Coordinates of C-alpha atoms in Angstrom, one line a residue:
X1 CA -36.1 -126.8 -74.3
X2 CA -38.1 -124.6 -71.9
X3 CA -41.6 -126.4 -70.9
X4 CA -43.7 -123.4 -72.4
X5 CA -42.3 -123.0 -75.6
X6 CA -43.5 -124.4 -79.1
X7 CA -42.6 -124.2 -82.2
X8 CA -45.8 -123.2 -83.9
X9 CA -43.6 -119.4 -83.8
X10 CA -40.8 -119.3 -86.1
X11 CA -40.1 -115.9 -85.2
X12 CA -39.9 -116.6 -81.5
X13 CA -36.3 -117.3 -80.4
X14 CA -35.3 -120.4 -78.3
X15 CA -34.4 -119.7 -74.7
X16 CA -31.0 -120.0 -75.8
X17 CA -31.1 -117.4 -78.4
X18 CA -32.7 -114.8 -75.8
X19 CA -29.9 -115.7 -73.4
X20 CA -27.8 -115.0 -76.2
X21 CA -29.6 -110.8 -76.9
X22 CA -27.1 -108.3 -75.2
X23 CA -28.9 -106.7 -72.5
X24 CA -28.9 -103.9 -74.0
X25 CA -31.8 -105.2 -76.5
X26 CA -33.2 -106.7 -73.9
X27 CA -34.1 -103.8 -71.9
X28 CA -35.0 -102.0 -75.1
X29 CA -37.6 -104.1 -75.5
X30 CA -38.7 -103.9 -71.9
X31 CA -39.2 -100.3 -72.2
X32 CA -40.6 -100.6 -75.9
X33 CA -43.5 -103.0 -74.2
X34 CA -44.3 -100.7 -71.1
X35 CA -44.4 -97.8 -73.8
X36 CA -47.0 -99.5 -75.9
X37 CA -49.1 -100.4 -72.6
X38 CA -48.9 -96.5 -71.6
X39 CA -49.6 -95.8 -75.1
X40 CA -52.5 -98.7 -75.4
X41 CA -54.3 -96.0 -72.4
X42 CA -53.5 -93.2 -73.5
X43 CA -55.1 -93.3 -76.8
X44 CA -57.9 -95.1 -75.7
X45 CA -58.4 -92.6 -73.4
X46 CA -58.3 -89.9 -76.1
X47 CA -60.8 -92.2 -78.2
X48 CA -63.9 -92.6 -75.1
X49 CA -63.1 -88.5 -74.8
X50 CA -64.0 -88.1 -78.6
X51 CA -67.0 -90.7 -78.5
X52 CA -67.7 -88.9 -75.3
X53 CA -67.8 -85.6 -77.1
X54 CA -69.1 -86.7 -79.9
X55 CA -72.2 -88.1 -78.4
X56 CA -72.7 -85.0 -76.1
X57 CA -72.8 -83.3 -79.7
X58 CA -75.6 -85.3 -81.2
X59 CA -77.9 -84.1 -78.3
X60 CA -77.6 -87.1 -75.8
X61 CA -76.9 -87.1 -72.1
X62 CA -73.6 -88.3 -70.6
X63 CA -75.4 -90.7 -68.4
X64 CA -73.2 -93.3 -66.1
X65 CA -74.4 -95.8 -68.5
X66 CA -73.3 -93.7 -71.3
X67 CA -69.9 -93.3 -69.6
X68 CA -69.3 -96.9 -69.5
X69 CA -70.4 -98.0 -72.9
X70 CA -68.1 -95.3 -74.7
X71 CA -65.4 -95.8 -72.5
X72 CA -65.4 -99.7 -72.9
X73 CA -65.5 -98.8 -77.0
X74 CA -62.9 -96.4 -76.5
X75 CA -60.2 -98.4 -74.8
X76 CA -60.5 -102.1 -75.4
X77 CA -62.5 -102.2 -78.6
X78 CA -60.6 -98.3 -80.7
X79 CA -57.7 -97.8 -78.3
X80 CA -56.0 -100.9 -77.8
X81 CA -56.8 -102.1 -81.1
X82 CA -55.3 -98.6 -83.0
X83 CA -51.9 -98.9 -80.8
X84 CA -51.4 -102.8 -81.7
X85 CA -52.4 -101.7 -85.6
X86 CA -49.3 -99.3 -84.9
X87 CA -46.8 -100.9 -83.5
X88 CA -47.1 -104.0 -86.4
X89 CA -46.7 -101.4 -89.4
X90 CA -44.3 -98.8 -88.0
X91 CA -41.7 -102.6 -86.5
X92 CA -42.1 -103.6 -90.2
X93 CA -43.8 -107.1 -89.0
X94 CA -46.8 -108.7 -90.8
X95 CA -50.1 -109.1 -89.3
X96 CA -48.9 -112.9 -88.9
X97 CA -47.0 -111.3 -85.8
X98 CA -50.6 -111.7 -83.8
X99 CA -52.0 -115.3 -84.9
X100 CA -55.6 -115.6 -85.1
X101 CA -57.5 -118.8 -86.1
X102 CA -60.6 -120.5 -85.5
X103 CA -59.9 -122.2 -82.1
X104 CA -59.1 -126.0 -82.8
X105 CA -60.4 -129.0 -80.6
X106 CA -57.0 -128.9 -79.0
X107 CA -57.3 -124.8 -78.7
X108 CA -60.8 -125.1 -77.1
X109 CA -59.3 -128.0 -74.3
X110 CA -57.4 -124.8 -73.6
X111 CA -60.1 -122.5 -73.6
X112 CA -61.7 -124.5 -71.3
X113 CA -59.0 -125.7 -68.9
X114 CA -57.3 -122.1 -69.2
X115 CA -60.7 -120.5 -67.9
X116 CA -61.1 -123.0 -65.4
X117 CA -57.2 -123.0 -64.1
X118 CA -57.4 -119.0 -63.7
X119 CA -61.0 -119.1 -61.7
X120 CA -59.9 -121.8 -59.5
X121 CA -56.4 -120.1 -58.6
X122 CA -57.7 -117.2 -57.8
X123 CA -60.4 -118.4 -55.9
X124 CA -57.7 -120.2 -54.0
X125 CA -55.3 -117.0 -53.9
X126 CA -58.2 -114.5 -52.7
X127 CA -59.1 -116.6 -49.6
X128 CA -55.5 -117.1 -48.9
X129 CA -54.8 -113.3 -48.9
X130 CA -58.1 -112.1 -47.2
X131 CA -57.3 -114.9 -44.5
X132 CA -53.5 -113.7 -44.0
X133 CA -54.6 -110.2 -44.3
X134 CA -57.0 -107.8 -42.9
X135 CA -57.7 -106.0 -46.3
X136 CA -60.0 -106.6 -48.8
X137 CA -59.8 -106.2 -52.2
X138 CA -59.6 -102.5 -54.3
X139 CA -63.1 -101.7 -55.5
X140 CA -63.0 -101.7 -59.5
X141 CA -64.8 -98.4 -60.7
X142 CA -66.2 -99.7 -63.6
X143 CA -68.1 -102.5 -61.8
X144 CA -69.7 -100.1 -59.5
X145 CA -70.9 -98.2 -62.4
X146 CA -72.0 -101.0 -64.0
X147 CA -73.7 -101.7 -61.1
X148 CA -75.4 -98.8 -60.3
X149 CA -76.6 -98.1 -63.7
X150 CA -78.4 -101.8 -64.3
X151 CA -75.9 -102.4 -66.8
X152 CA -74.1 -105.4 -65.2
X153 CA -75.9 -108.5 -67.3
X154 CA -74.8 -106.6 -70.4
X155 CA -71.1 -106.8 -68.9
X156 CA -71.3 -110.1 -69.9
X157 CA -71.4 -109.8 -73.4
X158 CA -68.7 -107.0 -73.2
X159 CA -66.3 -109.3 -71.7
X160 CA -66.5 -111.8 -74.5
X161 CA -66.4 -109.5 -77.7
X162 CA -64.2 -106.0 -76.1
X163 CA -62.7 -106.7 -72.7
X164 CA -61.2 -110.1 -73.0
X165 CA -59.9 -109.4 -77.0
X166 CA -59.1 -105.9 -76.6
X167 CA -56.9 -106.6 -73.5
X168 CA -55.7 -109.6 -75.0
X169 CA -54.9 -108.1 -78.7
X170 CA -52.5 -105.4 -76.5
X171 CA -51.1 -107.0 -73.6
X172 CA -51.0 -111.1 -74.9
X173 CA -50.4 -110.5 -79.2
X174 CA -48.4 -107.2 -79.1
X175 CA -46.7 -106.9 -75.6
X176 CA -45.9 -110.5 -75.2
X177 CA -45.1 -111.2 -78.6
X178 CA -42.6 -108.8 -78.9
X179 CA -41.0 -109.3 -75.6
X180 CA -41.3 -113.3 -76.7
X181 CA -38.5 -112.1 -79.2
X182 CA -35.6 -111.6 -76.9
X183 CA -36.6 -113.5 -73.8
X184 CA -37.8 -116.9 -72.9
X185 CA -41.2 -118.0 -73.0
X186 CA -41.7 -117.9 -69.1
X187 CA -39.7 -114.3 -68.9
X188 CA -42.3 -112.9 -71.5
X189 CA -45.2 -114.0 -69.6
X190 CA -43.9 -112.6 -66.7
X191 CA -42.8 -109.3 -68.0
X192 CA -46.2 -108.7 -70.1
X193 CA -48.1 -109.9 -66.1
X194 CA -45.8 -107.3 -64.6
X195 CA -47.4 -104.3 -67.3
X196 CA -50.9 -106.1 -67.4
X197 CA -51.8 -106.2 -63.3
X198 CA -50.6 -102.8 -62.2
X199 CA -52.4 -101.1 -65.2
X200 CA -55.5 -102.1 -63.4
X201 CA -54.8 -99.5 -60.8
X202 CA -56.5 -96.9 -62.8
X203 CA -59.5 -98.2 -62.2
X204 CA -59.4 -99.2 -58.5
X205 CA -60.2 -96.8 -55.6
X206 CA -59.5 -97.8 -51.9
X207 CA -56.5 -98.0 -49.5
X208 CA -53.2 -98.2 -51.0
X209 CA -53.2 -101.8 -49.1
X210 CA -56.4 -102.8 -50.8
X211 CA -55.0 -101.9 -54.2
X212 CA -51.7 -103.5 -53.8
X213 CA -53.8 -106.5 -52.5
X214 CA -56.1 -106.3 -55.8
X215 CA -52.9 -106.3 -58.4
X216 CA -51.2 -109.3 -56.7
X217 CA -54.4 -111.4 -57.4
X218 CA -54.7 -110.1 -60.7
X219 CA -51.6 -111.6 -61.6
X220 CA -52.4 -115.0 -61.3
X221 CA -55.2 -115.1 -64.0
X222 CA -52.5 -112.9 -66.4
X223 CA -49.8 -115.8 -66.3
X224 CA -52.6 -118.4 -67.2
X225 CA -53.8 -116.0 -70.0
X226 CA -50.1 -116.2 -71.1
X227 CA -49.1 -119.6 -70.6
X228 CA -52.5 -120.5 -72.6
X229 CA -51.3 -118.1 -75.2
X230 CA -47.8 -119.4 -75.4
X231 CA -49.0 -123.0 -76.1
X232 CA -51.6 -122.6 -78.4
X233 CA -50.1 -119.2 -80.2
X234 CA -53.6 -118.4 -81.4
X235 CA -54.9 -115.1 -79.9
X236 CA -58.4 -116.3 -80.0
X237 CA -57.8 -118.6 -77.0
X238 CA -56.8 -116.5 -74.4
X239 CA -58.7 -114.0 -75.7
X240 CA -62.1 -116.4 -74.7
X241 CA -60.5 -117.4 -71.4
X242 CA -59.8 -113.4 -70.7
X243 CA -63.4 -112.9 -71.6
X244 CA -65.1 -116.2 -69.6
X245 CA -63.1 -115.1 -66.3
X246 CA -64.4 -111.7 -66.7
X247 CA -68.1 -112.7 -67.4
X248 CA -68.0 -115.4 -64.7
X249 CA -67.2 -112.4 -62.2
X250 CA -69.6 -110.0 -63.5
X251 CA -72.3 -112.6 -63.0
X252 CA -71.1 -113.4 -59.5
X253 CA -71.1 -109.6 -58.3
X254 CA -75.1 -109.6 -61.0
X255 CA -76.2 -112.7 -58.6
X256 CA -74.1 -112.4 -55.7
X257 CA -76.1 -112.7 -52.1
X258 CA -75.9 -109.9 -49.4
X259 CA -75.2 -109.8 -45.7
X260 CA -72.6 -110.4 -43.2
X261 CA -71.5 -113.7 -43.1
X262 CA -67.7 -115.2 -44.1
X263 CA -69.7 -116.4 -47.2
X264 CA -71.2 -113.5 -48.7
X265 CA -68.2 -111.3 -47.8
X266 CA -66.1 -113.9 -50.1
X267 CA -68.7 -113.4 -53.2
X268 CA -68.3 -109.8 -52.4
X269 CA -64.6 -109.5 -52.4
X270 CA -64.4 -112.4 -55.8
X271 CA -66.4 -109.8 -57.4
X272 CA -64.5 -106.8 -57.0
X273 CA -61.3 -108.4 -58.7
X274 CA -63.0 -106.9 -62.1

């Protein structure tokens, strides 16, 4: 029986049964999963243009502040949330597909350790690269913004009730779930990691070195959100370790010291992997 698996998901097959799906379904689903992460962006997209629109409308100004807010409402907390909606009732599955209960003690051990394990890793992964390599991680947009428009504390909160779920609901409940159906547990986590790094890209700006350098990292805390997910099957938990990782950063690049020692230059670069 493969390590990650459990059996909490009856509708999961056993590594045997998704060595047993013709290839042909299983790169059906592959494509079906990258479709509903271009998807997942491109309606939320559409959403923080309508919010954006609709706010312009109602007499306010699109400050950077503004820019962020309706953005982070229109893609992790409409966007996401309207394409997983989707793809349950138009693949004829029950809302049961995406388990959601209040975390357990044994959930919460996971919570905790899964939060802890991705931090750590990356850490550990970041000093690795920067020391191998002359690059530096991709600056992440968003961060700047929030940033430069005093908004970064409130970050915090974002990452705990729209960035963590809303990422979590698309690329952990709906994209790993439904590749969980024809492949292993550890192929699914994989697979769903391959969509959920690169899809960072769109909000990274530096070399093409830097960004490459940027989605490798990002990986790492992807297949501990997944593993996390896999073994408790309850959305909630990776869902708060998603969430905890991103607020730990955000307070690291709110508090982080400046100048031009190895030190700093660490905080700086842990930061930017937002």
């Amino acid at each position: 029986m493969d390590s990650l698996s459990t059996n909490a998901d009856a509708s999961s097959p056993s590594p045997d049964d998704g060595d047993a799906t013709p290839s042909g379904s299983k790169l059906r689903a592959v494509l079906v999963a990258f479709g509903v992460a271009v998807l997942g962006f491109v309606v939320g997209l559409a959403v923080s243009l309508v919010l954006m629109g609709v706010w312009v409308a109602l007499g306010f100004e699109l400050t950077t502040s503004a820019l962020l807010v309706l953005g982070l409402v229109g893609l992790q907390g409409i966007g996401f949330g309207l394409v997983a909606y989707a793809y349950i009732r138009f693949s004829g599955l029950s809302f049961d597909f995406v388990p959601v209960s209040v975390p357990s003690l044994r959930d919460l051990g996971y919570v905790v350790g899964g939060y802890l394990t991705a931090f750590v890793l990356v850490l550990a992964t970041l000093v690795v690269i920067t020391s191998a390599f002359a690059t530096e991680p991709a600056t992440n947009e968003g961060a700047q913004a929030a940033a430069e428009s005093g908004l970064l504390l409130w970050m915090i909160p974002a990452s705990l009730l729209l960035i963590g779920p809303g990422e979590e609901l698309l690329f952990r409940g709906i994209i790993q779930g439904s590749l969980r159906r024809h492949f292993s547990a550890a192929g699914a986590i994989v697979l769903a990691t391959a969509m959920f790094a690169p899809a960072h890209i769109l909000s990274l700006s530096g070399s093409p070195q830097a960004a490459a350098l940027t989605i490798s990292i990002l990986t790492v805390p992807s297949l501990v959100f997944g593993f996390v997910y896999e073994r408790t099957r309850n959305l909630v938990v990776p869902a708060l370790c998603h969430g905890l990782y991103n607020a730990t950063l955000f307070t690291i690049q709110a508090f982080a010291p400046t100048g031009g020692d190895a030190g700093t230059g660490l905080f700086s670069a842990f930061a930017a992997l937002l």
